[in-house]
Amino acid sequence: ATPTSIMVGTGKAAANGILFKGGEHLEKTHQLEAIVLDKTGTITKGKPEVTDFTGDQEALQLLASAEKGSEHPLAEAIVAYATEQGVNFLEVEAFDAIPGHGIETTINGKEIFVGNRKLMNERNIEVGEAEHQLAAYEIEGKTAMLIAIDGVFRGIVAVADTIKETAPQAIQQLQAQGLAVIMLTGDNDRTAQAIAKQVGIDQVIAQVLPEEKADRVKEIQLQGKKVAMVGDGVNDAPALAIADIGIAIGTGTDVAIETADVTILGGELLLLPKAIAISHATIRNIR
Ligand code: ADP
Ligand code: MG
């Protein structure tokens, strides 16, 4: 590889909004065989909205007040919804985020849990028939969360996040370039499969705890594949670091951008196949 051609390649990439931290990453991109994409904020817009709520007014007030302390995109959706409904927010006495599970808070002396079935199982909350409703939301590609107040199940809140318009096209191009495309998410398997289907991905790794994302990437490497990880969140940073190429996308949190080898400005997924194409063109010119 001549330094000049690499410089031309990274320059061309930069002009397109693809920022390589160094020329060696452009060469490595040429060798990629698999690309792992985070779901929320990478494949989807990361701006979820509440679509359904099955509980009563008190449950909504406690749910929304509890989520006010969380910075998770799911929490923002719930707070926005409750605000629209004219809910008065209550003061939170204690707040704990449980990564990959949900939140645990105390309000007016009441203990509130909001999160997935894993959280409810671990806290011995009986969900009963609501499991059917939960599954129905998930088949529609929605993320459904359960609310429990003082140990009693009180309702489901379902949230939908739409895919980026160009996601199917970008994924098709990556597959045409010979890459295995894999979705990685902390969300449940049914929701993940529904979103994957919308964008044309057939390999899904779901229900992965934030701290396990890097392990899943490592497993792909152990199969002998050179792999890129694409993500936007703090959650994704260890996986970005371990991947052969870490790609931060979109508005990306600072941690993701710092850890990544490549930053894609603006969240456009079509820039992924573009980056691959530029690396191929550059290496071709060298040979
Ligand atoms: P992702 O990989 O899609 O970014 P996370 O690992 O952040 O997902 O979260 C996984 C799951 O944990 C969510 O789908 C949700 O069920 C639950 N969860 C996380 N944060 C919250 C929260 N603030 N309120 C309710 N549930 C949450
Ligand atoms: Mg994410």
Tab-separated table of C-alpha atoms and ligand atoms in Angstrom:
chain	number	residue	atom	x	y	z
A	1	ALA	CA	0.000	0.000	0.000
A	2	THR	CA	1.458	3.317	-0.996
A	3	PRO	CA	0.952	6.141	1.483
A	4	THR	CA	-0.308	8.367	-1.324
A	5	SER	CA	-3.119	6.071	-2.456
A	6	ILE	CA	-4.194	5.544	1.158
A	7	MET	CA	-4.260	9.310	1.621
A	8	VAL	CA	-6.383	9.704	-1.498
A	9	GLY	CA	-8.709	6.972	-0.236
A	10	THR	CA	-9.181	8.419	3.257
A	11	GLY	CA	-9.596	11.867	1.682
A	12	LYS	CA	-12.326	10.601	-0.605
A	13	ALA	CA	-13.995	8.899	2.364
A	14	ALA	CA	-13.806	12.095	4.447
A	15	ALA	CA	-15.423	14.071	1.627
A	16	ASN	CA	-18.348	11.630	1.953
A	17	GLY	CA	-18.602	11.954	5.747
A	18	ILE	CA	-16.626	8.785	6.547
A	19	LEU	CA	-13.798	9.646	8.921
A	20	PHE	CA	-11.010	7.064	9.205
A	21	LYS	CA	-8.756	7.650	12.228
A	22	GLY	CA	-5.786	6.344	10.257
A	23	GLY	CA	-4.889	4.873	6.882
A	24	GLU	CA	-4.352	1.404	8.340
A	25	HIS	CA	-8.083	1.229	9.103
A	26	LEU	CA	-8.896	1.764	5.442
A	27	GLU	CA	-6.682	-1.207	4.550
A	28	LYS	CA	-8.298	-3.333	7.270
A	29	THR	CA	-11.787	-2.397	6.038
A	30	HIS	CA	-10.898	-4.078	2.765
A	31	GLN	CA	-10.454	-7.396	4.615
A	32	LEU	CA	-13.836	-7.399	6.400
A	33	GLU	CA	-15.998	-10.516	6.103
A	34	ALA	CA	-18.737	-9.723	8.617
A	35	ILE	CA	-20.450	-6.589	9.872
A	36	VAL	CA	-22.365	-6.436	13.149
A	37	LEU	CA	-24.995	-3.709	13.533
A	38	ASP	CA	-26.496	-2.526	16.803
A	39	LYS	CA	-30.296	-2.203	16.488
A	40	THR	CA	-31.441	0.879	18.383
A	41	GLY	CA	-30.038	4.085	16.926
A	42	THR	CA	-28.046	2.277	14.262
A	43	ILE	CA	-30.607	0.345	12.189
A	44	THR	CA	-33.533	2.249	13.690
A	45	LYS	CA	-33.795	6.000	14.098
A	46	GLY	CA	-33.383	5.664	17.861
A	47	LYS	CA	-36.392	7.927	18.459
A	48	PRO	CA	-38.974	5.509	19.830
A	49	GLU	CA	-42.585	6.537	20.470
A	50	VAL	CA	-45.193	5.038	22.778
A	51	THR	CA	-47.855	3.179	20.769
A	52	ASP	CA	-49.786	1.372	23.506
A	53	PHE	CA	-50.360	1.585	27.242
A	54	THR	CA	-52.571	-0.879	29.108
A	55	GLY	CA	-52.440	0.450	32.670
A	56	ASP	CA	-54.486	2.988	34.635
A	57	GLN	CA	-53.755	6.671	35.362
A	58	GLU	CA	-51.886	5.976	38.595
A	59	ALA	CA	-49.657	3.436	36.862
A	60	LEU	CA	-48.927	5.936	34.081
A	61	GLN	CA	-48.028	8.649	36.574
A	62	LEU	CA	-45.676	6.389	38.532
A	63	LEU	CA	-44.218	4.854	35.370
A	64	ALA	CA	-43.480	8.222	33.781
A	65	SER	CA	-42.142	9.757	36.999
A	66	ALA	CA	-39.830	6.766	37.404
A	67	GLU	CA	-38.544	7.008	33.831
A	68	LYS	CA	-37.801	10.722	34.199
A	69	GLY	CA	-34.547	9.753	35.920
A	70	SER	CA	-33.401	7.532	33.028
A	71	GLU	CA	-31.482	8.712	29.977
A	72	HIS	CA	-32.502	5.684	27.919
A	73	PRO	CA	-34.301	6.473	24.610
A	74	LEU	CA	-37.164	4.229	25.822
A	75	ALA	CA	-37.496	6.428	28.915
A	76	GLU	CA	-37.589	9.599	26.817
A	77	ALA	CA	-40.441	8.136	24.771
A	78	ILE	CA	-42.443	7.340	27.899
A	79	VAL	CA	-41.852	10.769	29.447
A	80	ALA	CA	-42.894	12.497	26.198
A	81	TYR	CA	-46.066	10.401	26.023
A	82	ALA	CA	-47.028	11.113	29.646
A	83	THR	CA	-46.353	14.827	29.165
A	84	GLU	CA	-48.759	14.836	26.198
A	85	GLN	CA	-51.341	13.111	28.409
A	86	GLY	CA	-50.986	15.935	30.948
A	87	VAL	CA	-49.499	13.773	33.687
A	88	ASN	CA	-48.145	15.503	36.804
A	89	PHE	CA	-44.714	14.102	37.539
A	90	LEU	CA	-43.947	12.975	41.071
A	91	GLU	CA	-40.674	13.288	42.910
A	92	VAL	CA	-38.470	10.213	42.845
A	93	GLU	CA	-36.960	9.139	46.175
A	94	ALA	CA	-34.541	6.518	44.877
A	95	PHE	CA	-33.484	5.519	41.376
A	96	ASP	CA	-31.492	2.595	40.024
A	97	ALA	CA	-30.873	1.686	36.382
A	98	ILE	CA	-30.339	-2.023	35.773
A	99	PRO	CA	-28.531	-2.284	32.407
A	100	GLY	CA	-30.289	-4.547	29.911
A	101	HIS	CA	-33.240	-4.969	32.281
A	102	GLY	CA	-34.912	-1.680	33.179
A	103	ILE	CA	-35.206	0.551	36.214
A	104	GLU	CA	-36.078	0.308	39.881
A	105	THR	CA	-37.342	3.357	41.785
A	106	THR	CA	-39.136	4.488	44.900
A	107	ILE	CA	-41.870	7.144	44.683
A	108	ASN	CA	-44.118	8.131	47.622
A	109	GLY	CA	-42.819	5.077	49.442
A	110	LYS	CA	-43.976	2.821	46.600
A	111	GLU	CA	-41.536	0.496	44.883
A	112	ILE	CA	-41.741	0.757	41.065
A	113	PHE	CA	-40.166	-1.647	38.576
A	114	VAL	CA	-40.209	-0.911	34.837
A	115	GLY	CA	-38.490	-3.214	32.384
A	116	ASN	CA	-38.494	-6.453	30.471
A	117	ARG	CA	-39.650	-9.932	31.525
A	118	LYS	CA	-36.136	-10.723	32.708
A	119	LEU	CA	-36.461	-7.961	35.323
A	120	MET	CA	-39.938	-9.156	36.369
A	121	ASN	CA	-38.736	-12.777	36.635
A	122	GLU	CA	-35.803	-11.776	38.784
A	123	ARG	CA	-38.077	-9.721	41.073
A	124	ASN	CA	-40.692	-12.532	41.234
A	125	ILE	CA	-43.470	-10.403	39.711
A	126	GLU	CA	-46.391	-12.524	38.473
A	127	VAL	CA	-47.310	-11.314	34.953
A	128	GLY	CA	-49.881	-13.989	34.103
A	129	GLU	CA	-52.025	-13.487	30.991
A	130	ALA	CA	-50.208	-10.270	30.079
A	131	GLU	CA	-47.449	-12.435	28.598
A	132	HIS	CA	-49.705	-13.009	25.533
A	133	GLN	CA	-50.197	-9.277	25.018
A	134	LEU	CA	-46.458	-8.729	25.471
A	135	ALA	CA	-45.633	-11.298	22.780
A	136	ALA	CA	-48.226	-9.766	20.439
A	137	TYR	CA	-46.542	-6.348	20.687
A	138	GLU	CA	-43.129	-7.901	20.119
A	139	ILE	CA	-44.237	-9.699	16.956
A	140	GLU	CA	-45.163	-6.229	15.635
A	141	GLY	CA	-41.560	-5.133	16.262
A	142	LYS	CA	-42.434	-3.077	19.339
A	143	THR	CA	-40.415	-3.016	22.540
A	144	ALA	CA	-42.861	-3.774	25.335
A	145	MET	CA	-42.063	-3.026	28.962
A	146	LEU	CA	-43.845	-4.181	32.089
A	147	ILE	CA	-44.715	-2.036	35.097
A	148	ALA	CA	-44.950	-3.343	38.644
A	149	ILE	CA	-45.939	-1.323	41.696
A	150	ASP	CA	-45.241	-2.756	45.150
A	151	GLY	CA	-44.749	-6.218	43.706
A	152	VAL	CA	-47.930	-6.224	41.603
A	153	PHE	CA	-48.028	-6.152	37.785
A	154	ARG	CA	-49.904	-3.018	36.655
A	155	GLY	CA	-49.595	-2.709	32.892
A	156	ILE	CA	-47.604	-2.795	29.696
A	157	VAL	CA	-46.150	0.142	27.804
A	158	ALA	CA	-45.191	-0.573	24.197
A	159	VAL	CA	-42.806	1.570	22.223
A	160	ALA	CA	-42.000	1.497	18.507
A	161	ASP	CA	-38.890	2.733	16.807
A	162	THR	CA	-38.929	3.058	13.016
A	163	ILE	CA	-36.142	1.792	10.790
A	164	LYS	CA	-34.007	4.298	8.896
A	165	GLU	CA	-35.440	4.654	5.364
A	166	THR	CA	-32.221	3.585	3.645
A	167	ALA	CA	-31.498	0.626	5.968
A	168	PRO	CA	-32.841	-2.114	3.622
A	169	GLN	CA	-30.846	-0.715	0.685
A	170	ALA	CA	-27.645	-0.339	2.730
A	171	ILE	CA	-27.911	-3.875	4.080
A	172	GLN	CA	-28.578	-5.283	0.618
A	173	GLN	CA	-25.452	-3.511	-0.679
A	174	LEU	CA	-23.314	-4.865	2.172
A	175	GLN	CA	-24.558	-8.383	1.462
A	176	ALA	CA	-23.837	-7.900	-2.256
A	177	GLN	CA	-20.291	-6.924	-1.257
A	178	GLY	CA	-20.000	-10.394	0.270
A	179	LEU	CA	-20.320	-9.435	3.922
A	180	ALA	CA	-22.273	-11.419	6.498
A	181	VAL	CA	-24.624	-8.881	8.135
A	182	ILE	CA	-25.593	-9.523	11.755
A	183	MET	CA	-27.900	-7.595	14.129
A	184	LEU	CA	-26.879	-7.335	17.793
A	185	THR	CA	-29.273	-6.019	20.419
A	186	GLY	CA	-30.240	-6.009	24.061
A	187	ASP	CA	-33.881	-6.090	23.025
A	188	ASN	CA	-35.872	-9.332	23.070
A	189	ASP	CA	-35.664	-11.866	20.262
A	190	ARG	CA	-39.167	-11.375	18.842
A	191	THR	CA	-38.823	-7.599	18.476
A	192	ALA	CA	-35.339	-8.004	17.034
A	193	GLN	CA	-36.527	-10.594	14.475
A	194	ALA	CA	-39.382	-8.310	13.380
A	195	ILE	CA	-37.019	-5.375	12.785
A	196	ALA	CA	-34.441	-7.658	11.117
A	197	LYS	CA	-37.113	-8.872	8.699
A	198	GLN	CA	-37.991	-5.292	7.742
A	199	VAL	CA	-34.405	-4.565	6.729
A	200	GLY	CA	-33.405	-7.935	5.236
A	201	ILE	CA	-31.111	-9.277	7.965
A	202	ASP	CA	-31.323	-12.998	8.705
A	203	GLN	CA	-28.722	-13.287	11.469
A	204	VAL	CA	-29.880	-11.899	14.795
A	205	ILE	CA	-28.220	-11.981	18.195
A	206	ALA	CA	-30.763	-10.668	20.731
A	207	GLN	CA	-31.183	-10.309	24.499
A	208	VAL	CA	-27.517	-9.477	24.858
A	209	LEU	CA	-26.597	-7.628	28.036
A	210	PRO	CA	-24.572	-4.439	27.462
A	211	GLU	CA	-21.453	-5.987	28.982
A	212	GLU	CA	-21.798	-9.056	26.720
A	213	LYS	CA	-21.859	-7.254	23.374
A	214	ALA	CA	-18.057	-7.438	23.075
A	215	ASP	CA	-18.101	-11.203	23.832
A	216	ARG	CA	-20.508	-11.801	20.939
A	217	VAL	CA	-18.197	-9.921	18.552
A	218	LYS	CA	-15.244	-11.935	19.864
A	219	GLU	CA	-17.119	-15.176	19.101
A	220	ILE	CA	-17.458	-14.162	15.455
A	221	GLN	CA	-13.722	-13.424	15.352
A	222	LEU	CA	-13.047	-16.876	16.831
A	223	GLN	CA	-14.861	-18.334	13.812
A	224	GLY	CA	-11.989	-16.841	11.830
A	225	LYS	CA	-13.844	-13.818	10.480
A	226	LYS	CA	-12.620	-10.235	10.259
A	227	VAL	CA	-15.502	-8.285	11.713
A	228	ALA	CA	-16.690	-4.685	11.922
A	229	MET	CA	-18.980	-3.474	14.698
A	230	VAL	CA	-21.279	-0.517	14.063
A	231	GLY	CA	-22.871	1.232	17.023
A	232	ASP	CA	-23.919	4.524	18.525
A	233	GLY	CA	-24.173	4.057	22.255
A	234	VAL	CA	-22.014	3.973	25.372
A	235	ASN	CA	-23.178	0.326	25.554
A	236	ASP	CA	-21.450	-0.386	22.273
A	237	ALA	CA	-17.996	0.995	23.145
A	238	PRO	CA	-16.385	-2.284	24.353
A	239	ALA	CA	-17.685	-4.084	21.238
A	240	LEU	CA	-16.378	-1.269	19.011
A	241	ALA	CA	-12.992	-1.612	20.695
A	242	ILE	CA	-12.712	-5.384	20.270
A	243	ALA	CA	-13.903	-5.483	16.631
A	244	ASP	CA	-11.311	-5.460	13.829
A	245	ILE	CA	-12.964	-2.216	12.761
A	246	GLY	CA	-15.153	-0.211	15.143
A	247	ILE	CA	-17.535	2.167	13.432
A	248	ALA	CA	-19.376	4.896	15.362
A	249	ILE	CA	-22.471	6.142	13.615
A	250	GLY	CA	-24.836	9.062	13.793
A	251	THR	CA	-24.937	11.555	16.561
A	252	GLY	CA	-22.970	8.834	18.410
A	253	THR	CA	-22.088	9.341	22.034
A	254	ASP	CA	-18.587	10.725	22.642
A	255	VAL	CA	-17.454	7.410	24.115
A	256	ALA	CA	-18.444	5.553	20.944
A	257	ILE	CA	-16.644	8.080	18.727
A	258	GLU	CA	-13.481	8.011	20.879
A	259	THR	CA	-13.337	4.208	20.803
A	260	ALA	CA	-14.119	3.782	17.115
A	261	ASP	CA	-11.635	3.471	14.220
A	262	VAL	CA	-14.121	5.084	11.865
A	263	THR	CA	-16.860	7.652	12.418
A	264	ILE	CA	-19.801	7.970	10.047
A	265	LEU	CA	-21.235	11.464	10.198
A	266	GLY	CA	-25.005	11.897	10.287
A	267	GLY	CA	-26.118	8.292	10.747
A	268	GLU	CA	-26.536	7.455	7.039
A	269	LEU	CA	-26.234	3.664	6.695
A	270	LEU	CA	-25.505	3.855	2.952
A	271	LEU	CA	-22.105	5.227	3.961
A	272	LEU	CA	-21.202	1.748	5.247
A	273	PRO	CA	-21.184	0.065	1.792
A	274	LYS	CA	-19.634	3.307	0.506
A	275	ALA	CA	-16.727	2.898	2.967
A	276	ILE	CA	-16.281	-0.718	1.875
A	277	ALA	CA	-16.350	0.332	-1.795
A	278	ILE	CA	-13.740	3.049	-1.202
A	279	SER	CA	-11.463	0.592	0.597
A	280	HIS	CA	-11.782	-1.875	-2.281
A	281	ALA	CA	-11.100	0.808	-4.887
A	282	THR	CA	-8.075	2.023	-2.931
A	283	ILE	CA	-6.532	-1.412	-2.461
A	284	ARG	CA	-7.238	-2.262	-6.120
A	285	ASN	CA	-5.315	0.820	-7.210
A	286	ILE	CA	-2.381	-0.208	-5.083
A	287	ARG	CA	-2.073	-3.664	-6.591
B	1	ADP	P1	-30.337	-1.825	23.063
B	1	ADP	O1	-29.272	-2.839	22.784
B	1	ADP	O2	-31.484	-1.980	22.082
B	1	ADP	O3	-29.795	-0.412	23.091
B	1	ADP	P2	-30.513	-2.000	26.047
B	1	ADP	O4	-29.460	-3.024	26.357
B	1	ADP	O5	-30.222	-0.584	26.398
B	1	ADP	O6	-31.020	-2.154	24.512
B	1	ADP	O7	-31.851	-2.418	26.822
B	1	ADP	C1	-32.375	-3.733	26.723
B	1	ADP	C2	-33.771	-3.818	27.295
B	1	ADP	O8	-33.790	-3.461	28.690
B	1	ADP	C3	-34.770	-2.882	26.643
B	1	ADP	O9	-35.293	-3.418	25.442
B	1	ADP	C4	-35.832	-2.765	27.756
B	1	ADP	O10	-36.694	-3.868	27.737
B	1	ADP	C5	-35.011	-2.786	29.020
B	1	ADP	N1	-34.706	-1.405	29.472
B	1	ADP	C6	-33.525	-0.753	29.400
B	1	ADP	N2	-33.619	0.500	29.907
B	1	ADP	C7	-34.906	0.655	30.305
B	1	ADP	C8	-35.653	1.726	30.920
B	1	ADP	N3	-35.124	2.913	31.227
B	1	ADP	N4	-36.968	1.494	31.189
B	1	ADP	C9	-37.531	0.321	30.891
B	1	ADP	N5	-36.899	-0.714	30.311
B	1	ADP	C10	-35.610	-0.560	30.021
B	2	MG	MG	-27.948	1.515	20.561
